[in-house]
Each structure stands twice: as C-alpha cells, then as structure tokens.
Coordinates of N, CA, C and O in Angstrom, one line a residue:
M158 N -10.9 -22.9 4.8 CA -11.5 -21.8 4.3 C -10.6 -20.5 4.4 O -10.6 -19.7 3.5
L159 N -9.9 -20.5 5.6 CA -9.0 -19.4 5.8 C -7.9 -19.4 4.8 O -7.5 -18.4 4.2
I160 N -7.3 -20.6 4.5 CA -6.2 -20.7 3.6 C -6.7 -20.4 2.2 O -6.0 -19.7 1.4
L161 N -7.9 -20.8 1.8 CA -8.5 -20.5 0.5 C -8.6 -18.9 0.3 O -8.2 -18.4 -0.7
S162 N -9.1 -18.3 1.4 CA -9.2 -16.8 1.3 C -7.8 -16.2 1.1 O -7.6 -15.2 0.3
A163 N -6.8 -16.7 1.8 CA -5.4 -16.1 1.7 C -4.9 -16.4 0.3 O -4.3 -15.5 -0.3
I164 N -5.2 -17.5 -0.3 CA -4.7 -17.8 -1.6 C -5.4 -16.9 -2.6 O -4.7 -16.5 -3.6
Q165 N -6.7 -16.7 -2.4 CA -7.4 -15.8 -3.4 C -6.8 -14.4 -3.3 O -6.6 -13.8 -4.4
V166 N -6.5 -13.9 -2.2 CA -5.9 -12.6 -2.1 C -4.6 -12.5 -2.7 O -4.2 -11.6 -3.5
E167 N -3.7 -13.5 -2.4 CA -2.4 -13.6 -3.0 C -2.5 -13.7 -4.6 O -1.7 -13.0 -5.3
D168 N -3.4 -14.4 -5.1 CA -3.6 -14.6 -6.5 C -4.0 -13.2 -7.1 O -3.4 -12.8 -8.2
M169 N -4.9 -12.5 -6.5 CA -5.3 -11.2 -7.0 C -4.1 -10.2 -7.0 O -3.9 -9.4 -7.8
M170 N -3.3 -10.3 -5.9 CA -2.1 -9.4 -5.8 C -1.1 -9.7 -6.9 O -0.6 -8.8 -7.5
T171 N -1.0 -11.0 -7.3 CA -0.1 -11.3 -8.4 C -0.6 -10.7 -9.7 O 0.2 -10.2 -10.5
E172 N -1.9 -10.9 -9.9 CA -2.5 -10.3 -11.2 C -2.4 -8.8 -11.2 O -2.1 -8.2 -12.2
A173 N -2.6 -8.2 -10.0 CA -2.5 -6.7 -9.9 C -1.1 -6.3 -10.2 O -0.9 -5.2 -10.8
D174 N -0.1 -7.0 -9.7 CA 1.3 -6.7 -10.0 C 1.6 -6.6 -11.4 O 2.4 -5.7 -11.9
L175 N 1.1 -7.5 -12.2 CA 1.3 -7.5 -13.7 C 0.8 -6.2 -14.3 O 1.4 -5.5 -15.1
S176 N -0.4 -5.7 -13.9 CA -1.0 -4.5 -14.4 C -0.2 -3.3 -13.9 O 0.1 -2.4 -14.7
V177 N 0.2 -3.3 -12.7 CA 1.0 -2.1 -12.2 C 2.3 -2.1 -12.8 O 2.8 -1.0 -13.2
N178 N 2.9 -3.2 -13.1 CA 4.2 -3.2 -13.8 C 4.1 -2.6 -15.2 O 4.9 -1.9 -15.7
T179 N 3.0 -3.0 -15.9 CA 2.7 -2.4 -17.2 C 2.5 -0.9 -17.1 O 3.1 -0.2 -17.9
L180 N 1.8 -0.5 -16.1 CA 1.6 1.0 -15.9 C 2.9 1.7 -15.6 O 3.2 2.8 -16.2
T181 N 3.7 1.1 -14.8 CA 5.0 1.7 -14.5 C 5.9 1.8 -15.7 O 6.5 2.9 -16.0
E182 N 6.0 0.7 -16.5 CA 6.7 0.8 -17.8 C 6.2 1.9 -18.7 O 7.0 2.6 -19.3
S183 N 4.9 2.0 -18.8 CA 4.2 3.0 -19.7 C 4.6 4.4 -19.2 O 4.9 5.2 -20.0
F184 N 4.5 4.6 -17.9 CA 4.8 5.9 -17.4 C 6.3 6.3 -17.6 O 6.6 7.4 -17.9
T185 N 7.1 5.3 -17.5 CA 8.6 5.6 -17.7 C 8.8 6.0 -19.2 O 9.5 6.9 -19.4
S186 N 8.1 5.3 -20.1 CA 8.2 5.6 -21.5 C 7.7 6.9 -21.8 O 8.2 7.7 -22.6
I187 N 6.5 7.3 -21.2 CA 5.9 8.6 -21.4 C 6.8 9.7 -20.9 O 7.0 10.7 -21.6
V188 N 7.4 9.5 -19.8 CA 8.3 10.5 -19.2 C 9.5 10.7 -20.2 O 9.9 11.9 -20.5
E189 N 10.1 9.6 -20.7 CA 11.2 9.7 -21.6 C 10.8 10.5 -22.9 O 11.5 11.3 -23.4
H190 N 9.6 10.2 -23.4 CA 9.1 10.8 -24.6 C 8.8 12.3 -24.3 O 9.1 13.2 -25.2
M191 N 8.2 12.6 -23.2 CA 8.0 14.0 -22.8 C 9.3 14.8 -22.7 O 9.3 16.0 -23.2
Q192 N 10.3 14.2 -22.2 CA 11.6 14.9 -22.1 C 12.2 15.1 -23.5 O 12.7 16.2 -23.7
A193 N 12.0 14.2 -24.4 CA 12.5 14.4 -25.8 C 11.7 15.5 -26.5 O 12.3 16.3 -27.2
I194 N 10.4 15.5 -26.3 CA 9.6 16.5 -27.0 C 10.0 17.9 -26.4 O 10.1 18.8 -27.2
N195 N 10.1 17.9 -25.1 CA 10.5 19.2 -24.5 C 11.9 19.7 -25.0 O 12.0 20.9 -25.3
K196 N 12.8 18.8 -25.2 CA 14.1 19.1 -25.7 C 14.0 19.6 -27.1 O 14.7 20.7 -27.5
H197 N 13.2 19.0 -27.9 CA 13.1 19.4 -29.3 C 12.4 20.8 -29.4 O 12.8 21.6 -30.2
L198 N 11.4 21.0 -28.6 CA 10.7 22.3 -28.6 C 11.7 23.4 -28.1 O 11.6 24.5 -28.7
L199 N 12.5 23.1 -27.2 CA 13.4 24.2 -26.7 C 14.4 24.5 -27.8 O 15.0 25.7 -27.8
A200 N 14.7 23.6 -28.7 CA 15.6 23.9 -29.8 C 15.0 24.8 -30.9 O 15.7 25.4 -31.7
L201 N 13.7 24.9 -30.9 CA 13.0 25.8 -31.9 C 13.0 27.2 -31.4 O 13.2 27.5 -30.3
N202 N 12.9 28.1 -32.4 CA 12.8 29.5 -32.1 C 11.5 29.8 -31.3 O 10.5 29.1 -31.6
S203 N 11.6 30.7 -30.5 CA 10.4 31.1 -29.6 C 9.3 31.6 -30.5 O 9.4 32.5 -31.3
C204 N 8.1 31.1 -30.2 CA 6.8 31.6 -30.8 C 5.7 31.1 -29.9 O 5.9 30.3 -29.0
D205 N 4.5 31.6 -30.2 CA 3.4 31.3 -29.3 C 3.1 29.8 -29.3 O 2.8 29.2 -28.3
I206 N 3.1 29.1 -30.5 CA 2.8 27.7 -30.6 C 3.8 26.9 -29.8 O 3.5 26.0 -29.0
R207 N 5.1 27.2 -29.9 CA 6.2 26.5 -29.2 C 5.9 26.7 -27.7 O 6.0 25.7 -26.9
D208 N 5.6 27.9 -27.2 CA 5.4 28.2 -25.8 C 4.2 27.4 -25.3 O 4.2 26.9 -24.2
E209 N 3.1 27.3 -26.1 CA 2.0 26.6 -25.7 C 2.3 25.1 -25.6 O 1.9 24.4 -24.6
A210 N 3.1 24.6 -26.5 CA 3.5 23.2 -26.5 C 4.4 22.9 -25.3 O 4.2 21.9 -24.6
L211 N 5.3 23.8 -24.9 CA 6.1 23.7 -23.7 C 5.3 23.7 -22.5 O 5.5 22.9 -21.5
A212 N 4.2 24.5 -22.5 CA 3.3 24.6 -21.3 C 2.6 23.2 -21.2 O 2.4 22.7 -20.1
C213 N 2.2 22.7 -22.3 CA 1.5 21.4 -22.3 C 2.4 20.3 -21.8 O 2.0 19.4 -21.0
C214 N 3.7 20.3 -22.2 CA 4.7 19.4 -21.7 C 4.8 19.5 -20.2 O 4.9 18.5 -19.5
S215 N 4.9 20.7 -19.7 CA 5.1 20.9 -18.3 C 3.8 20.4 -17.5 O 4.0 19.7 -16.5
E216 N 2.6 20.7 -18.0 CA 1.4 20.2 -17.3 C 1.4 18.7 -17.4 O 1.0 18.0 -16.4
T217 N 1.7 18.1 -18.5 CA 1.7 16.6 -18.6 C 2.7 16.0 -17.7 O 2.4 15.0 -17.0
T218 N 3.9 16.6 -17.6 CA 4.9 16.1 -16.6 C 4.4 16.2 -15.2 O 4.6 15.2 -14.4
D219 N 3.7 17.3 -14.8 CA 3.1 17.4 -13.5 C 2.1 16.3 -13.2 O 2.1 15.7 -12.1
K220 N 1.3 16.0 -14.2 CA 0.2 15.0 -14.1 C 0.9 13.6 -13.9 O 0.4 12.7 -13.1
I221 N 2.0 13.4 -14.7 CA 2.7 12.1 -14.5 C 3.3 11.9 -13.1 O 3.2 10.9 -12.5
Q222 N 3.9 13.0 -12.6 CA 4.4 13.0 -11.3 C 3.3 12.7 -10.2 O 3.6 11.9 -9.3
A223 N 2.2 13.3 -10.4 CA 1.1 13.1 -9.5 C 0.6 11.6 -9.6 O 0.3 11.0 -8.5
S224 N 0.6 11.0 -10.8 CA 0.2 9.6 -10.9 C 1.3 8.7 -10.3 O 0.9 7.7 -9.7
I225 N 2.5 9.0 -10.4 CA 3.6 8.2 -9.8 C 3.4 8.2 -8.2 O 3.5 7.2 -7.6
V226 N 3.1 9.4 -7.7 CA 2.8 9.5 -6.2 C 1.6 8.6 -5.9 O 1.6 8.0 -4.8
A227 N 0.6 8.6 -6.7 CA -0.6 7.8 -6.5 C -0.2 6.3 -6.4 O -0.9 5.5 -5.7
F228 N 0.8 5.9 -7.1 CA 1.2 4.5 -7.0 C 1.7 4.1 -5.6 O 1.7 2.9 -5.3
Q229 N 2.0 5.1 -4.8 CA 2.4 4.7 -3.4 C 1.2 4.1 -2.7 O 1.4 3.2 -1.8
F230 N 0.0 4.4 -3.1 CA -1.2 3.8 -2.5 C -1.1 2.3 -2.8 O -1.4 1.5 -1.9
Y231 N -0.8 1.9 -4.0 CA -0.8 0.5 -4.4 C 0.2 -0.2 -3.5 O 0.0 -1.3 -3.0
D232 N 1.4 0.4 -3.4 CA 2.4 -0.3 -2.5 C 1.9 -0.5 -1.1 O 2.1 -1.6 -0.5
R233 N 1.3 0.5 -0.6 CA 0.8 0.4 0.8 C -0.3 -0.6 0.9 O -0.4 -1.4 1.8
M234 N -1.2 -0.6 -0.1 CA -2.3 -1.6 -0.2 C -1.7 -3.1 -0.3 O -2.2 -4.0 0.4
Q235 N -0.7 -3.2 -1.1 CA -0.1 -4.5 -1.3 C 0.5 -5.0 0.0 O 0.3 -6.2 0.4
Q236 N 1.2 -4.1 0.7 CA 1.8 -4.5 2.0 C 0.7 -4.9 3.0 O 0.8 -5.9 3.7
C237 N -0.4 -4.2 3.0 CA -1.5 -4.5 3.9 C -2.1 -5.9 3.6 O -2.3 -6.7 4.5
L238 N -2.3 -6.1 2.3 CA -2.9 -7.4 1.9 C -1.9 -8.6 2.2 O -2.3 -9.7 2.5
Q239 N -0.6 -8.3 2.1 CA 0.4 -9.4 2.5 C 0.2 -9.7 4.0 O 0.3 -10.8 4.4
H240 N 0.0 -8.6 4.8 CA -0.2 -8.9 6.2 C -1.5 -9.7 6.4 O -1.5 -10.6 7.3
V241 N -2.5 -9.3 5.7 CA -3.8 -10.0 5.9 C -3.6 -11.5 5.5 O -4.1 -12.4 6.3
T242 N -3.0 -11.8 4.4 CA -2.8 -13.2 4.0 C -1.9 -14.0 5.0 O -2.2 -15.1 5.4
A243 N -0.9 -13.3 5.5 CA 0.0 -14.0 6.5 C -0.8 -14.2 7.8 O -0.7 -15.3 8.4
N244 N -1.7 -13.3 8.2 CA -2.5 -13.4 9.4 C -3.6 -14.6 9.2 O -3.8 -15.3 10.1
L245 N -4.2 -14.6 8.0 CA -5.1 -15.7 7.7 C -4.5 -17.1 7.8 O -5.0 -18.0 8.4
K246 N -3.3 -17.2 7.2 CA -2.6 -18.4 7.3 C -2.2 -18.8 8.7 O -2.4 -20.0 9.1
G247 N -1.7 -17.8 9.4 CA -1.4 -18.1 10.8 C -2.6 -18.5 11.7 O -2.5 -19.4 12.5
L248 N -3.7 -17.8 11.4 CA -4.9 -18.1 12.2 C -5.4 -19.6 11.8 O -5.8 -20.3 12.7
S249 N -5.3 -19.9 10.5 CA -5.7 -21.2 10.1 C -4.8 -22.3 10.8 O -5.4 -23.3 11.3
E250 N -3.5 -22.1 10.9 CA -2.7 -23.0 11.6 C -3.0 -23.1 13.1 O -3.0 -24.2 13.6
L251 N -3.4 -22.0 13.7 CA -3.7 -22.0 15.1 C -5.0 -22.7 15.4 O -5.0 -23.6 16.3
V252 N -6.0 -22.5 14.6 CA -7.3 -23.1 14.9 C -7.4 -24.6 14.5 O -8.2 -25.3 14.9
E253 N -6.5 -25.0 13.6 CA -6.5 -26.4 13.2 C -5.9 -27.4 14.2 O -6.1 -28.6 14.1
S254 N -5.3 -26.8 15.2 CA -4.7 -27.6 16.3 C -5.4 -27.3 17.6 O -5.3 -26.2 18.2
P255 N -6.2 -28.3 18.1 CA -7.0 -28.0 19.3 C -6.0 -27.7 20.5 O -6.4 -26.9 21.4
K256 N -4.8 -28.3 20.5 CA -3.9 -28.0 21.5 C -3.5 -26.5 21.5 O -3.4 -25.9 22.6
R257 N -3.3 -25.9 20.4 CA -3.0 -24.5 20.3 C -4.2 -23.6 20.4 O -4.1 -22.5 20.9
L258 N -5.3 -24.1 19.9 CA -6.6 -23.3 19.8 C -7.0 -22.8 21.2 O -7.4 -21.7 21.4
Y259 N -6.9 -23.7 22.2 CA -7.4 -23.4 23.5 C -6.2 -23.0 24.5 O -6.4 -23.0 25.7
N260 N -5.1 -22.6 23.9 CA -4.0 -22.2 24.7 C -3.8 -20.6 24.6 O -3.4 -20.1 23.6
P261 N -4.1 -19.9 25.7 CA -4.0 -18.4 25.7 C -2.6 -18.0 25.3 O -2.4 -16.9 24.7
T262 N -1.5 -18.7 25.7 CA -0.2 -18.3 25.4 C 0.0 -18.3 23.9 O 0.7 -17.4 23.3
E263 N -0.6 -19.3 23.2 CA -0.5 -19.4 21.7 C -1.1 -18.2 21.1 O -0.6 -17.6 20.1
W264 N -2.3 -17.8 21.6 CA -3.0 -16.6 21.1 C -2.2 -15.3 21.3 O -2.1 -14.5 20.4
R265 N -1.6 -15.2 22.5 CA -0.8 -14.0 22.7 C 0.4 -14.0 21.8 O 0.8 -12.9 21.2
Q266 N 1.0 -15.1 21.6 CA 2.2 -15.2 20.7 C 1.8 -14.9 19.2 O 2.5 -14.1 18.5
F267 N 0.6 -15.4 18.8 CA 0.1 -15.1 17.5 C -0.2 -13.6 17.4 O 0.2 -12.9 16.3
Q268 N -0.7 -12.9 18.4 CA -1.0 -11.5 18.3 C 0.4 -10.7 18.2 O 0.5 -9.8 17.5
H269 N 1.3 -11.2 19.0 CA 2.7 -10.5 18.9 C 3.3 -10.7 17.5 O 3.8 -9.7 17.0
E270 N 3.1 -11.9 16.9 CA 3.6 -12.0 15.5 C 2.9 -11.1 14.6 O 3.6 -10.5 13.7
I271 N 1.6 -11.0 14.7 CA 0.9 -10.1 13.8 C 1.4 -8.7 14.0 O 1.7 -8.0 13.0
R272 N 1.5 -8.2 15.2 CA 1.9 -6.8 15.4 C 3.3 -6.5 14.9 O 3.6 -5.5 14.4
S273 N 4.2 -7.5 15.1 CA 5.6 -7.4 14.7 C 5.7 -7.2 13.2 O 6.7 -6.7 12.7
R274 N 4.8 -7.7 12.4 CA 4.8 -7.6 11.0 C 4.5 -6.2 10.5 O 4.9 -5.8 9.4
Y275 N 3.8 -5.4 11.3 CA 3.4 -4.1 10.9 C 4.6 -3.1 10.9 O 5.3 -3.1 11.9
T276 N 4.7 -2.4 9.9 CA 5.7 -1.3 9.8 C 5.1 0.1 9.8 O 5.8 1.0 10.1
M277 N 3.8 0.2 9.4 CA 3.2 1.5 9.4 C 2.6 1.7 10.8 O 1.9 0.9 11.4
E278 N 2.8 2.9 11.3 CA 2.2 3.3 12.6 C 0.7 3.2 12.6 O 0.1 2.7 13.7
S279 N 0.0 3.5 11.5 CA -1.4 3.4 11.5 C -1.9 2.0 11.7 O -2.9 1.7 12.4
E280 N -1.2 1.0 11.2 CA -1.5 -0.4 11.4 C -1.4 -0.8 12.8 O -2.2 -1.5 13.4
K281 N -0.3 -0.4 13.4 CA 0.0 -0.7 14.9 C -1.1 -0.1 15.7 O -1.6 -0.7 16.7
L282 N -1.5 1.1 15.5 CA -2.5 1.8 16.3 C -3.9 1.1 16.1 O -4.6 0.9 17.1
M283 N -4.2 0.7 14.9 CA -5.5 -0.1 14.7 C -5.4 -1.4 15.5 O -6.4 -1.8 16.1
F284 N -4.3 -2.1 15.3 CA -4.2 -3.4 16.0 C -4.3 -3.2 17.5 O -5.1 -4.0 18.1
D285 N -3.6 -2.3 18.1 CA -3.6 -2.1 19.5 C -5.1 -1.7 20.0 O -5.5 -2.2 21.0
A286 N -5.8 -0.9 19.2 CA -7.1 -0.6 19.5 C -8.0 -1.8 19.6 O -8.8 -2.0 20.5
I287 N -7.9 -2.7 18.6 CA -8.7 -3.9 18.5 C -8.4 -4.8 19.7 O -9.3 -5.4 20.4
V288 N -7.1 -5.0 20.0 CA -6.7 -5.9 21.1 C -7.2 -5.3 22.4 O -7.5 -6.1 23.3
Q289 N -7.3 -4.0 22.5 CA -7.8 -3.3 23.7 C -9.3 -3.4 23.8 O -9.9 -3.0 24.8
G290 N -10.0 -4.0 22.8 CA -11.4 -4.2 22.9 C -12.2 -3.1 22.2 O -13.5 -3.1 22.4
K291 N -11.6 -2.2 21.5 CA -12.3 -1.1 20.9 C -13.1 -1.7 19.7 O -12.7 -2.7 19.1
S292 N -14.1 -1.0 19.3 CA -14.9 -1.5 18.1 C -14.1 -1.2 16.8 O -13.1 -0.4 16.8
I293 N -14.5 -1.8 15.7 CA -13.9 -1.5 14.4 C -14.0 -0.1 14.1 O -13.0 0.5 13.6
D294 N -15.2 0.6 14.3 CA -15.3 2.0 14.0 C -14.4 2.8 14.8 O -13.8 3.8 14.3
E295 N -14.2 2.5 16.1 CA -13.2 3.2 17.0 C -11.8 3.1 16.5 O -11.1 4.0 16.4
A296 N -11.5 1.8 16.1 CA -10.1 1.6 15.6 C -9.9 2.4 14.3 O -8.8 3.0 14.1
L297 N -10.8 2.4 13.4 CA -10.7 3.1 12.1 C -10.6 4.6 12.4 O -9.9 5.4 11.8
S298 N -11.3 5.1 13.4 CA -11.3 6.5 13.8 C -9.9 6.9 14.3 O -9.4 7.9 14.0
I299 N -9.3 6.0 15.1 CA -8.0 6.2 15.6 C -7.0 6.3 14.5 O -6.1 7.2 14.4
K300 N -7.1 5.4 13.5 CA -6.2 5.3 12.3 C -6.4 6.6 11.5 O -5.4 7.2 11.1
N301 N -7.6 7.0 11.3 CA -7.9 8.2 10.5 C -7.4 9.5 11.2 O -6.8 10.4 10.5
T302 N -7.5 9.6 12.5 CA -7.0 10.7 13.2 C -5.5 10.8 13.1 O -4.9 11.8 12.8
H303 N -4.8 9.6 13.2 CA -3.4 9.5 13.0 C -3.0 10.0 11.6 O -2.0 10.8 11.5
Q304 N -3.7 9.5 10.6 CA -3.3 9.9 9.3 C -3.5 11.4 9.0 O -2.8 12.0 8.3
E305 N -4.6 12.0 9.6 CA -4.8 13.4 9.4 C -3.7 14.2 10.1 O -3.2 15.2 9.6
E306 N -3.2 13.7 11.3 CA -2.1 14.4 11.9 C -0.8 14.3 11.1 O 0.0 15.2 11.1
D307 N -0.6 13.2 10.4 CA 0.5 13.0 9.6 C 0.4 13.6 8.2 O 1.3 13.5 7.4
Q308 N -0.7 14.3 7.9 CA -1.0 14.8 6.5 C 0.0 15.8 6.1 O 0.3 15.9 4.9
S309 N 0.7 16.4 7.0 CA 1.7 17.4 6.7 C 2.8 16.8 5.9 O 3.4 17.4 5.0
D310 N 3.2 15.5 6.2 CA 4.2 14.8 5.5 C 3.7 14.3 4.2 O 4.4 14.1 3.2
N311 N 2.4 13.9 4.2 CA 1.7 13.3 3.0 C 2.2 12.0 2.6 O 1.7 11.4 1.7
I312 N 3.3 11.5 3.2 CA 3.8 10.1 2.9 C 4.1 9.5 4.2 O 4.8 10.0 5.1
E313 N 3.6 8.3 4.4 CA 4.0 7.5 5.6 C 5.0 6.4 5.1 O 4.7 5.6 4.3
L314 N 6.2 6.5 5.7 CA 7.2 5.6 5.3 C 7.0 4.2 5.9 O 6.5 4.1 7.1
F315 N 7.2 3.2 5.2 CA 7.0 1.8 5.6 C 8.0 0.9 5.1 O 8.8 1.3 4.3

C-alpha cells in the first residue's frame, strides 16, 4: 500500500510537470511578444493611445513576473513530494522485513536518511520537531514561525 501511494504521487507529479512545462513555454512566448509590442510602440510618435498601450505592456510584464515567481511554489511542492515518495518507499522496505522492522538501529538510520534528503530549513525543523515528539500542529507552528521570520527574503533557497 505504501508503494502504491508513492507511485500515485509520482504519477501525479509527472502529469503536473507536463502542465507546468506548457505554462512555462506559454509565459516565455508571452514575454517575447510583450517585448516586441513594447518595441513597436516605442517606435511610434508619442500620443495618449501609445502611452496607454505602453502602460498596459508594463503592467502585463509585471503580472508575468509575479506569475513566474509563483512557479517557485511548484518547484518547492515538487521537491517536497519527491521526499514524501522516497520516504514512503523507504518505509515500505523497512516494514516488509521483520528483521529490520524491530531493529531500533534500522529506524534511526532511516530517520537519518530522511533528514539528510531535506534541503530546506523548514523541512528540517518540522522533522526535528516530530522526532522530538511534538504534535503535528506544533511542528507546523514551528515551520510557519520560521517562514514568517524568513519573509524578508521571500525566497527560501533549496
């Protein structure tokens, strides 16, 4: 059942990648077209209509840039889901072997492998909180507090 869950998540990520690739190509094309329109407008004599069209180009470019930044969420989500599927597969392998299932050393090694996959500080903080016996709500609160403190950067590198 754990492997099935991992496969389902991986399958959905593959399908989502196709959609995101289409969106990325579309945004790239839109940016190129907006640059061409802007260039053509700048070649025209100044008038109210031209200036309004240039303002629309500028606003559209800003919206496109905001959308591209929003794609960072998708990258972050995909990385998180990759960790989830790897963890599900690892857990499945661990519990299918009675020798490993009842061995505390195996569980500690598995926990170490999980934590070592994490590259975002928020993931490590949540993991550490859960391992320390904190509730899911407490772990999420720790993660959210960390993200609020990092809000000044607005981007968490991973």
